[in-house]
Tab-separated table of C-alpha atoms in Angstrom:
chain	number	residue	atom	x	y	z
A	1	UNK	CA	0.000	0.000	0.000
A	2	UNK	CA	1.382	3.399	-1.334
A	3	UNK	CA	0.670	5.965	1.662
A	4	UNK	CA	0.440	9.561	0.086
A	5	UNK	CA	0.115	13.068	1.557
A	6	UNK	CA	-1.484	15.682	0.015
A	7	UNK	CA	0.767	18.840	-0.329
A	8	UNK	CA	-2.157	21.478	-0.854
A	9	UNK	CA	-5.743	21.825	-2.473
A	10	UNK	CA	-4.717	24.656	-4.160
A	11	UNK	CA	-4.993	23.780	-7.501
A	12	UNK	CA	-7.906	22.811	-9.008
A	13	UNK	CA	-7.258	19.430	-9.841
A	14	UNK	CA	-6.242	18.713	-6.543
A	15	UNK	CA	-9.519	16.842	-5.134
A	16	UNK	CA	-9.954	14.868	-8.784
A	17	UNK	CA	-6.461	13.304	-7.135
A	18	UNK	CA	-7.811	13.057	-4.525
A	19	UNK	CA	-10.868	10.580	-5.631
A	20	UNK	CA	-8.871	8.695	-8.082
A	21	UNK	CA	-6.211	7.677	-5.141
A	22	UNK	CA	-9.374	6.635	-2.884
A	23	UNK	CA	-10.450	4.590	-6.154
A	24	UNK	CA	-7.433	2.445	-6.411
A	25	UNK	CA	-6.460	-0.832	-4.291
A	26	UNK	CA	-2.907	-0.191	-3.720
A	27	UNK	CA	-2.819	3.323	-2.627
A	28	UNK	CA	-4.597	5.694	0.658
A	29	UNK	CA	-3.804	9.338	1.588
A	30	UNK	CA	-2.769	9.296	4.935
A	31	UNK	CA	-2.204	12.965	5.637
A	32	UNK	CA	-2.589	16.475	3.909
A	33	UNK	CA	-0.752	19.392	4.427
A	34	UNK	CA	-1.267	23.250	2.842
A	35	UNK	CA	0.205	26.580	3.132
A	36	UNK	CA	-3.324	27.207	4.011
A	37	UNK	CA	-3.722	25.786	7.308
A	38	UNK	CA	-7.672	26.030	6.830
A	39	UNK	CA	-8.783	25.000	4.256
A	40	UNK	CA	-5.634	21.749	4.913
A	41	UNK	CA	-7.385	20.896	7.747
A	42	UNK	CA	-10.459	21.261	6.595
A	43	UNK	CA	-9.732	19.212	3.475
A	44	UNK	CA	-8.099	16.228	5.697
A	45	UNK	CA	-11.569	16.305	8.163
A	46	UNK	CA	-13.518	16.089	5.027
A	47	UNK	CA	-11.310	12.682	4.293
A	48	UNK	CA	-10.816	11.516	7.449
A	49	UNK	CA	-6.960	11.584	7.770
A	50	UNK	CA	-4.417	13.584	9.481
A	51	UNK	CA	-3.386	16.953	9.072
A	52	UNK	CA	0.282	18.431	9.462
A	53	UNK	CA	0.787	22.238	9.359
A	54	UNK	CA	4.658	22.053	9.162
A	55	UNK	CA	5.687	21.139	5.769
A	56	UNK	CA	8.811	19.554	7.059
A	57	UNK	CA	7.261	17.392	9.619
A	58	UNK	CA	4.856	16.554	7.216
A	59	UNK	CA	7.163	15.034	4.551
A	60	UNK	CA	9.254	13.358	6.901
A	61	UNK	CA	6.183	11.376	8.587
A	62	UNK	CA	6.530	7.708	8.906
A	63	UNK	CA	3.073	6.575	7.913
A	64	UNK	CA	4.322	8.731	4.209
A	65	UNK	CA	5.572	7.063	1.543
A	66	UNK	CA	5.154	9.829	-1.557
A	67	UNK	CA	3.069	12.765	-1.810
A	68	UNK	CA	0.924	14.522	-4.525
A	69	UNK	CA	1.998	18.013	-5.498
A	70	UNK	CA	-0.893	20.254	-6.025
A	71	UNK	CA	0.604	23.671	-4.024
A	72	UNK	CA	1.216	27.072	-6.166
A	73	UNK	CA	3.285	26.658	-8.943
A	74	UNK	CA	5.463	29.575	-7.228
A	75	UNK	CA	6.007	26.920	-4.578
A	76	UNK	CA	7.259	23.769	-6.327
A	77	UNK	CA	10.694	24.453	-5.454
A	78	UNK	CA	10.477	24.177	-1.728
A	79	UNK	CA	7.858	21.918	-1.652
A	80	UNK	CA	9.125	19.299	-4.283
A	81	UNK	CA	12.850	19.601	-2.957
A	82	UNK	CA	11.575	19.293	0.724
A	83	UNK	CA	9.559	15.681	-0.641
A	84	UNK	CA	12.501	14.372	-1.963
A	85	UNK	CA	14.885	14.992	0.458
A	86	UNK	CA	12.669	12.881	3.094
A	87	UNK	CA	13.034	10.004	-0.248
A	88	UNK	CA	9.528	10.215	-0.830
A	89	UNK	CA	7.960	9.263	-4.179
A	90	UNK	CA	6.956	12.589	-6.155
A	91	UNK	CA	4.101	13.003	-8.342
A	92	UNK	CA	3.076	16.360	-8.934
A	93	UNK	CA	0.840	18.955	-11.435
A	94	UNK	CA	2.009	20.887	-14.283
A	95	UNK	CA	4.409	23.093	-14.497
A	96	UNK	CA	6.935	22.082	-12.777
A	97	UNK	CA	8.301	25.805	-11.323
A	98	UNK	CA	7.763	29.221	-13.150
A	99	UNK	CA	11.997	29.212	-14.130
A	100	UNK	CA	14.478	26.890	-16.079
A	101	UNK	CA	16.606	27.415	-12.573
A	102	UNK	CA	13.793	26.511	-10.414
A	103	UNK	CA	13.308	23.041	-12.059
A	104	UNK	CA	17.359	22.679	-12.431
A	105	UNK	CA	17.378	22.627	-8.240
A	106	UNK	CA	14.058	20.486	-8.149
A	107	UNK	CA	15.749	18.092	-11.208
A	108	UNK	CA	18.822	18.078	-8.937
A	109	UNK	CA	16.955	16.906	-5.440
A	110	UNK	CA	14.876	14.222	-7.218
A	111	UNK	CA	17.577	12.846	-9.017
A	112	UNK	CA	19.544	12.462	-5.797
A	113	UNK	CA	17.911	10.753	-4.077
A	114	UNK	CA	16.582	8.533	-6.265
A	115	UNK	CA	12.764	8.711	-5.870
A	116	UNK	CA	9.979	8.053	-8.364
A	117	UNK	CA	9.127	10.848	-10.039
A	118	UNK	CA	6.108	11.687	-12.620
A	119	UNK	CA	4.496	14.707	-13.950
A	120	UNK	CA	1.013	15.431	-14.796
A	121	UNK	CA	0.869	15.337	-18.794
A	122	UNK	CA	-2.667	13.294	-19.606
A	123	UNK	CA	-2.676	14.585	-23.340
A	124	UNK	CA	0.152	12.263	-23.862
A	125	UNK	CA	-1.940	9.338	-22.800
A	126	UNK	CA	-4.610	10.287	-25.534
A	127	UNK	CA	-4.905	7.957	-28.590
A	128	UNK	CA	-4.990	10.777	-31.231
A	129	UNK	CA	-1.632	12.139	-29.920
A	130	UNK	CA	-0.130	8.374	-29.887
A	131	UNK	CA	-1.829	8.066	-32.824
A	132	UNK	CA	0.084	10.960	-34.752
A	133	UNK	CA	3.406	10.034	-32.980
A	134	UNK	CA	3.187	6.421	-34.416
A	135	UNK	CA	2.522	8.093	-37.954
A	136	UNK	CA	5.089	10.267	-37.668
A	137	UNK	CA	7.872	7.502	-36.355
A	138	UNK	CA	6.680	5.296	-39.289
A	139	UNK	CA	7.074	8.008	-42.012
A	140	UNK	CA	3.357	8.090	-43.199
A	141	UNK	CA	3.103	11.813	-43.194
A	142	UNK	CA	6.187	12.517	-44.621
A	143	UNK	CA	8.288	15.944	-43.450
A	144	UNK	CA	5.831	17.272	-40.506
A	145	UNK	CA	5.972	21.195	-41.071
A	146	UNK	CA	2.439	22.459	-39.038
A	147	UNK	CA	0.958	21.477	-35.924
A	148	UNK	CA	-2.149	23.583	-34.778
A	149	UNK	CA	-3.295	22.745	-31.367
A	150	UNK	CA	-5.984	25.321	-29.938
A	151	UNK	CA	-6.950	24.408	-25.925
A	152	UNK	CA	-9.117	26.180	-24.239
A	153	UNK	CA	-12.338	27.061	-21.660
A	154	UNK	CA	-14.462	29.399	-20.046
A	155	UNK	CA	-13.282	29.356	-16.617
A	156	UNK	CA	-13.079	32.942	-16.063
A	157	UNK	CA	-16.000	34.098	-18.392
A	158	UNK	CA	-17.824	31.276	-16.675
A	159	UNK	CA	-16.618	32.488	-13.096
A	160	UNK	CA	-15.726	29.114	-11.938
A	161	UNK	CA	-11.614	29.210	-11.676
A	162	UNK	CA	-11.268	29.908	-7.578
A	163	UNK	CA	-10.143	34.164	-6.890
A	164	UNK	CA	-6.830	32.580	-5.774
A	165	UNK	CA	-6.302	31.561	-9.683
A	166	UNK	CA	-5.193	35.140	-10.742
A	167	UNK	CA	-2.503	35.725	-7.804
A	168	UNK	CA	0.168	36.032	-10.389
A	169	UNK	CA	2.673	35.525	-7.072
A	170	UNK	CA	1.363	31.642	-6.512
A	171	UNK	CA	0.210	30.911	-10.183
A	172	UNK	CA	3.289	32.466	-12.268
A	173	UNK	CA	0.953	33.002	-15.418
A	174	UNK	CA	-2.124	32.592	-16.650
A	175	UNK	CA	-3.482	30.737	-18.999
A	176	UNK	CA	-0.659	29.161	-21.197
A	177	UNK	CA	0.831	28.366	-17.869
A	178	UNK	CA	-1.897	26.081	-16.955
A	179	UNK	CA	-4.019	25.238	-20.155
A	180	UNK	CA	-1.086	26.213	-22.972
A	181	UNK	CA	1.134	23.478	-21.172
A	182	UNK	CA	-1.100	20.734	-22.454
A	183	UNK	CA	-0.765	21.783	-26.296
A	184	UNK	CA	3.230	22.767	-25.790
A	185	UNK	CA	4.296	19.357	-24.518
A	186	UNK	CA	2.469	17.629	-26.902
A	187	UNK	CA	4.001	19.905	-29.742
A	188	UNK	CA	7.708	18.866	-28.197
A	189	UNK	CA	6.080	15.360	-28.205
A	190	UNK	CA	5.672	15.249	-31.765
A	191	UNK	CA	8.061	18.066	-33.008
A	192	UNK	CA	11.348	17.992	-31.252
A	193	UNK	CA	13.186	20.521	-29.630
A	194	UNK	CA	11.948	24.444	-29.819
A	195	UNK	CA	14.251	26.567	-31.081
A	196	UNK	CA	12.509	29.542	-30.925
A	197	UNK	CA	9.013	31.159	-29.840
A	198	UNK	CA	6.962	34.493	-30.011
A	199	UNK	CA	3.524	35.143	-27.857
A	200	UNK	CA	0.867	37.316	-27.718
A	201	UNK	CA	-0.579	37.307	-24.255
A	202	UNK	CA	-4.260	39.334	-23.739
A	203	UNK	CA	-5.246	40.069	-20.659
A	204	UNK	CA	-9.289	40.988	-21.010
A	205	UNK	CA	-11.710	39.489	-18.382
A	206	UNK	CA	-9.724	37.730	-16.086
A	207	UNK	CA	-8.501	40.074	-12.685
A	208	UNK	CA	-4.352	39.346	-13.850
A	209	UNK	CA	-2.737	37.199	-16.074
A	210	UNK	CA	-3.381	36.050	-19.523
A	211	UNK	CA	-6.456	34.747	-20.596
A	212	UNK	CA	-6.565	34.745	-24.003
A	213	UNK	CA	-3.035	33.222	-25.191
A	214	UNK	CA	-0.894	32.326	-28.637
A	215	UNK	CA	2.704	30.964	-28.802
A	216	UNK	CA	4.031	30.465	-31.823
A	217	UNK	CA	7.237	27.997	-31.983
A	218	UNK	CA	9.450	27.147	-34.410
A	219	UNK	CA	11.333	23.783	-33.836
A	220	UNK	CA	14.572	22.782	-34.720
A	221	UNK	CA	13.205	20.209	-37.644
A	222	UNK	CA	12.043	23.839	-38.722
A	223	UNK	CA	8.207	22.650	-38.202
A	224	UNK	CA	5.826	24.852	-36.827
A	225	UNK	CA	3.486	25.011	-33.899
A	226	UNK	CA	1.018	27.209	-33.033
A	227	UNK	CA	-0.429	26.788	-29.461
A	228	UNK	CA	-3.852	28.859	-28.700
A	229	UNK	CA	-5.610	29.184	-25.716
A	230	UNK	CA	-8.266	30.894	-23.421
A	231	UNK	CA	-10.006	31.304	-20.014
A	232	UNK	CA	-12.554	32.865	-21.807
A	233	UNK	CA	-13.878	30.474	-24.333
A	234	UNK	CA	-17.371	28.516	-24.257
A	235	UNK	CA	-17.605	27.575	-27.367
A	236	UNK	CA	-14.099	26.277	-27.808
A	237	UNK	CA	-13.963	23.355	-30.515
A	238	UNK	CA	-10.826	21.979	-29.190
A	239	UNK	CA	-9.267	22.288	-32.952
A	240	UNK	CA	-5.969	19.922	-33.945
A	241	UNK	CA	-4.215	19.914	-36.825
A	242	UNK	CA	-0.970	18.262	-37.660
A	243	UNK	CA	0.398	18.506	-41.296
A	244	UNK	CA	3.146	16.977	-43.185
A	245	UNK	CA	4.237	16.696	-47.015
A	246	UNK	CA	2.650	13.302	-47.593
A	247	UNK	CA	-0.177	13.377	-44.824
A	248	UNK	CA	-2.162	14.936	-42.399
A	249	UNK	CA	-4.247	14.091	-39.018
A	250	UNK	CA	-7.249	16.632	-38.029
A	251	UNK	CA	-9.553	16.868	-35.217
A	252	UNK	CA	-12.626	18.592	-33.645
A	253	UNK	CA	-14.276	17.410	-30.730
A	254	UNK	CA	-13.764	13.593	-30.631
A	255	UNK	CA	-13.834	13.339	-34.200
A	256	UNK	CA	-10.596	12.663	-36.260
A	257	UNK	CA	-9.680	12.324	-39.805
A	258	UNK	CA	-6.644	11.735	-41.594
A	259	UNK	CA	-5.266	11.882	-45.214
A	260	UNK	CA	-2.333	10.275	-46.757
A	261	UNK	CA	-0.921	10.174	-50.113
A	262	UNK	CA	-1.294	6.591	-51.014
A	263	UNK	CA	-5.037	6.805	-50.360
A	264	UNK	CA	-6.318	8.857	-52.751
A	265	UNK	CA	-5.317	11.878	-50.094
A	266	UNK	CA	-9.068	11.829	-49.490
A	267	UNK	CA	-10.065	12.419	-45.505
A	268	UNK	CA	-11.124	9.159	-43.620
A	269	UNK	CA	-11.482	7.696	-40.463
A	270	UNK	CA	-8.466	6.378	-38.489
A	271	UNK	CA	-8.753	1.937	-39.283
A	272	UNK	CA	-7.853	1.938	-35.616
A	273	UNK	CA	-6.409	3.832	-32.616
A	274	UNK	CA	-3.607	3.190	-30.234
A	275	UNK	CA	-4.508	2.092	-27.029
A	276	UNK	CA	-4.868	5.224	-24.235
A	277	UNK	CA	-2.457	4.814	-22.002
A	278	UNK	CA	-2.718	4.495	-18.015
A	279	UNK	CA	-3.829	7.872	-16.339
A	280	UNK	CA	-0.089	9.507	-15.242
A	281	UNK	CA	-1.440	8.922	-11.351
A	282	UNK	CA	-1.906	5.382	-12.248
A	283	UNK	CA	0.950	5.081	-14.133
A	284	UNK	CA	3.213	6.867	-11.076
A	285	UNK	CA	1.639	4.323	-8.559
A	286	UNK	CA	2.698	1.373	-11.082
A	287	UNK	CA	6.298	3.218	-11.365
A	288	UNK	CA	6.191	2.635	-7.307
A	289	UNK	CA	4.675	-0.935	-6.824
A	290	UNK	CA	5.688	-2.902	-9.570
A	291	UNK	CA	9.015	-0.749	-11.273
A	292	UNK	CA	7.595	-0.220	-14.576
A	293	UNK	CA	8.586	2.759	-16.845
A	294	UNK	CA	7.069	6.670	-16.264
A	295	UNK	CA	7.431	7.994	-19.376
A	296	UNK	CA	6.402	11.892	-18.059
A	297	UNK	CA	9.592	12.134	-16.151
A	298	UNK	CA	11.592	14.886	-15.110
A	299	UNK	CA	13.753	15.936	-18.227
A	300	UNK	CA	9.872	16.110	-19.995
A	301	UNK	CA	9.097	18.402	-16.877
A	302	UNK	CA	12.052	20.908	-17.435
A	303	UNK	CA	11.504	20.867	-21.044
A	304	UNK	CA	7.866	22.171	-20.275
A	305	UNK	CA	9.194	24.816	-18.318
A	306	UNK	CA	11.982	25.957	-20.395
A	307	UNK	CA	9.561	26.675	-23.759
A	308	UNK	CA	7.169	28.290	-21.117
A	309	UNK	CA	9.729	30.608	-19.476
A	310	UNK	CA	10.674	31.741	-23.179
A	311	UNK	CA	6.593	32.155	-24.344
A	312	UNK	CA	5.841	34.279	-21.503
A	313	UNK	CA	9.739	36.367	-21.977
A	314	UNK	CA	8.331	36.651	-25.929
A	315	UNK	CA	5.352	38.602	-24.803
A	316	UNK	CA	6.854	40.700	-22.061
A	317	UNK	CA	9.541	42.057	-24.411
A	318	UNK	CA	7.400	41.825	-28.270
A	319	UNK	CA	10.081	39.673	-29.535
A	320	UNK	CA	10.766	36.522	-30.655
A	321	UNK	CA	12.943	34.780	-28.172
A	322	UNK	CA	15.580	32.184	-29.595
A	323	UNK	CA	15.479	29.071	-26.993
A	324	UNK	CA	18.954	28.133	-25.554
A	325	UNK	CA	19.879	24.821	-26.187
C-alpha cells in the first residue's frame, strides 16, 4: 500500500487526485498538508486523515511514503525539494516551477535521491496524440511542417476558476501556464526541440494574467506550432491539426480524420487507434509498486518549463525569443 500526503488543495485538480487515489487498491492518503492551514485541515476532516501544518514534519512522517503536489506553482521548489529529500515518491501537477533554474534545483533533489518521479501530462496518454506520434515515427506523413493545437475554456467568463487563480505571485501566469502546457508538450512530443518562440498574451476578463493566449514555436526540424488558448472560451472546438508533405491528421471534438498520399489523399477515419495509455497517477503508482517505466519524467518536466519561461519572456519584451539549447 502506497501511503500519500497531500501537499495542498490549491490547484484545481487537486480533489480529482484526490478521488482517483481513494479509487485504487494499492494506494490511501494518509495525511494532507497546505500553506493554508484552513482549508488543509479542513480538506483532511472532510477525508478523514491527518493533518500536518509544518511542511517539514509533514514530509518526513513515517506513515508517508510519496506525496501529490498540487501547491502554487510559485512553490514547487520548496515543496518538491523538501519531498525528496525525506526520499519520498513525487508526483506532482504541471508546471513544474515558473523558471528553467527553479526546475534545475528540483531536477537536482529528485535525481539524488533517487525517488519516483512523474508529472502530470494526460494529453500524452490520448490515442490521437499516440496516434500521430506512431505516424510520424513510421514516415506516413512525410516531413511534418504544421501542428495547430488550440486548448481552451471558459473558466473565467464562466466564473468558476477559484479568486486565488489570478494571484500572479502563486500561479506564475495565466493561462498558457496552466491550459497552454497541455498543447506545448504535446508539440515537443511530436516536433522535437523548440528553437525559438513568439507570444501574444491578452489580458481581457480575467482580474491578472493572460487569458486569451498564442505561442508560436518554431522547432529545430524547422516545423511549426502554433499553441492557442483561453479562459474565456465557451464555445471552444478543441481544434488539432498536424500537417506533413505526404499526410495529415485533423480533429474537432472527438472526431478525427486523416489523409495520406497513397489513399487517394481523401479524408477518412483512423482503421484503428492506439490504445490510451494508463492515467499519469496510475501510471506513477505502477512506477512505485511494480518498477515499470514513467514515461512523463523529469527531463519532460524541465523541457515544459523551459519553452514556457521563453513564451511568456516573448510577450513581455514583443520579440521573438531564440530558446537556448
Amino acid at each position: 500500500m502506497v501511503r500519500i500526503l497531500m501537499l495542498s488543495k490549491w490547484h484545481v485538480h487537486a480533489e480529482g487526485y484526490a478521488k482517483f487515489i481513494a479509487a485504487q487498491p494499492d494506494a490511501e492518503i494518509t495525511c494532507v498538508w497546505d500553506e493554508d492551514p484552513v482549508r488543509g485541515a479542513n480538506w483532511a476532516k472532510d477525508m478523514g486523515v491527518a493533518f500536518e501544518a509544518d511542511l517539514y514534519k509533514a514530509v518526513g512522517r513515517e506513515d508517508v511514503d510519496a506525496v501529490v503536489v498540487d501547491a502554487p506553482t510559485t512553490a514547487h521548489r520548496e515543496v518538491i525539494v523538501a519531498a525528496a529529500k525525506a526520499g519520498k515518491h513525487i508526483f506532482t501537477e504541471k508546471a513544474l516551477a515558473v523558471t528553467l533554474e527553479e526546475c534545475e534545483a528540483i531536477a537536482h533533489a529528485v535525481t539524488e535521491s533517487g525517488v519516483t518521479f512523474c508529472i502530470s501530462y494526460p494529453h500524452l496518454c490520448n490515442p490521437l496524440y499516440l496516434l500521430c506520434k506512431q505516424l510520424i515515427d513510421h514516415k506516413q506523413l512525410g516531413a511534418i511542417h504544421y501542428l495547430r493545437f488550440r486548448n481552451a475554456h471558459n473558466g473565467t467568463l464562466g466564473g468558476w476558476l477559484p479568486p486565488h487563480w489570478y494571484d500572479m505571485e502563486k500561479s506564475g501566469g495565466g493561462a498558457m501556464m496552466d491550459l497552454g502546457c497541455h498543447p506545448l508538450y504535446v508539440a515537443a512530443y511530436l516536433l522535437g526541440k523548440p528553437g525559438r518562440v513568439a507570444s501574444v498574451f491578452n489580458t481581457t476578463l480575467a482580474p491578472a494574467g493572460d487569458d486569451n493566449a498564442v505561442s508560436v514555436v518554431e522547432f529545430e526540424n524547422k516545423a511549426i506550432a502554433v499553441v492557442e488558448t483561453s479562459f474565456i472560451s465557451p464555445f471552444d472546438a478543441g481544434c488539432f491539426e498536424l500537417l506533413g508533405t505526404e499526410g495529415a491528421v485533423i480533429s474537432m471534438g472527438t472526431d478525427i480524420k486523416i489523409r495520406t498520399k497513397g489513399n487517394n489523399q481523401a479524408w477518412r477515419a483512423p482503421d484503428a487507434l492506439p490504445e490510451k495509455l494508463p492515467d499519469p497517477l496510475r501510471m506513477w503508482l505502477d512506477g512505485i509498486t511494480r518498477g515499470t517505466p514513467i514515461l512523463f519524467d523529469i527531463n519532460m518536466a524541465l523541457a515544459l518549463t523551459q519553452l514556457l519561461e521563453n513564451a511568456y519572456r516573448s510577450d513581455e519584451t514583443q520579440e521573438i525569443v531564440t530558446i537556448k539549447k
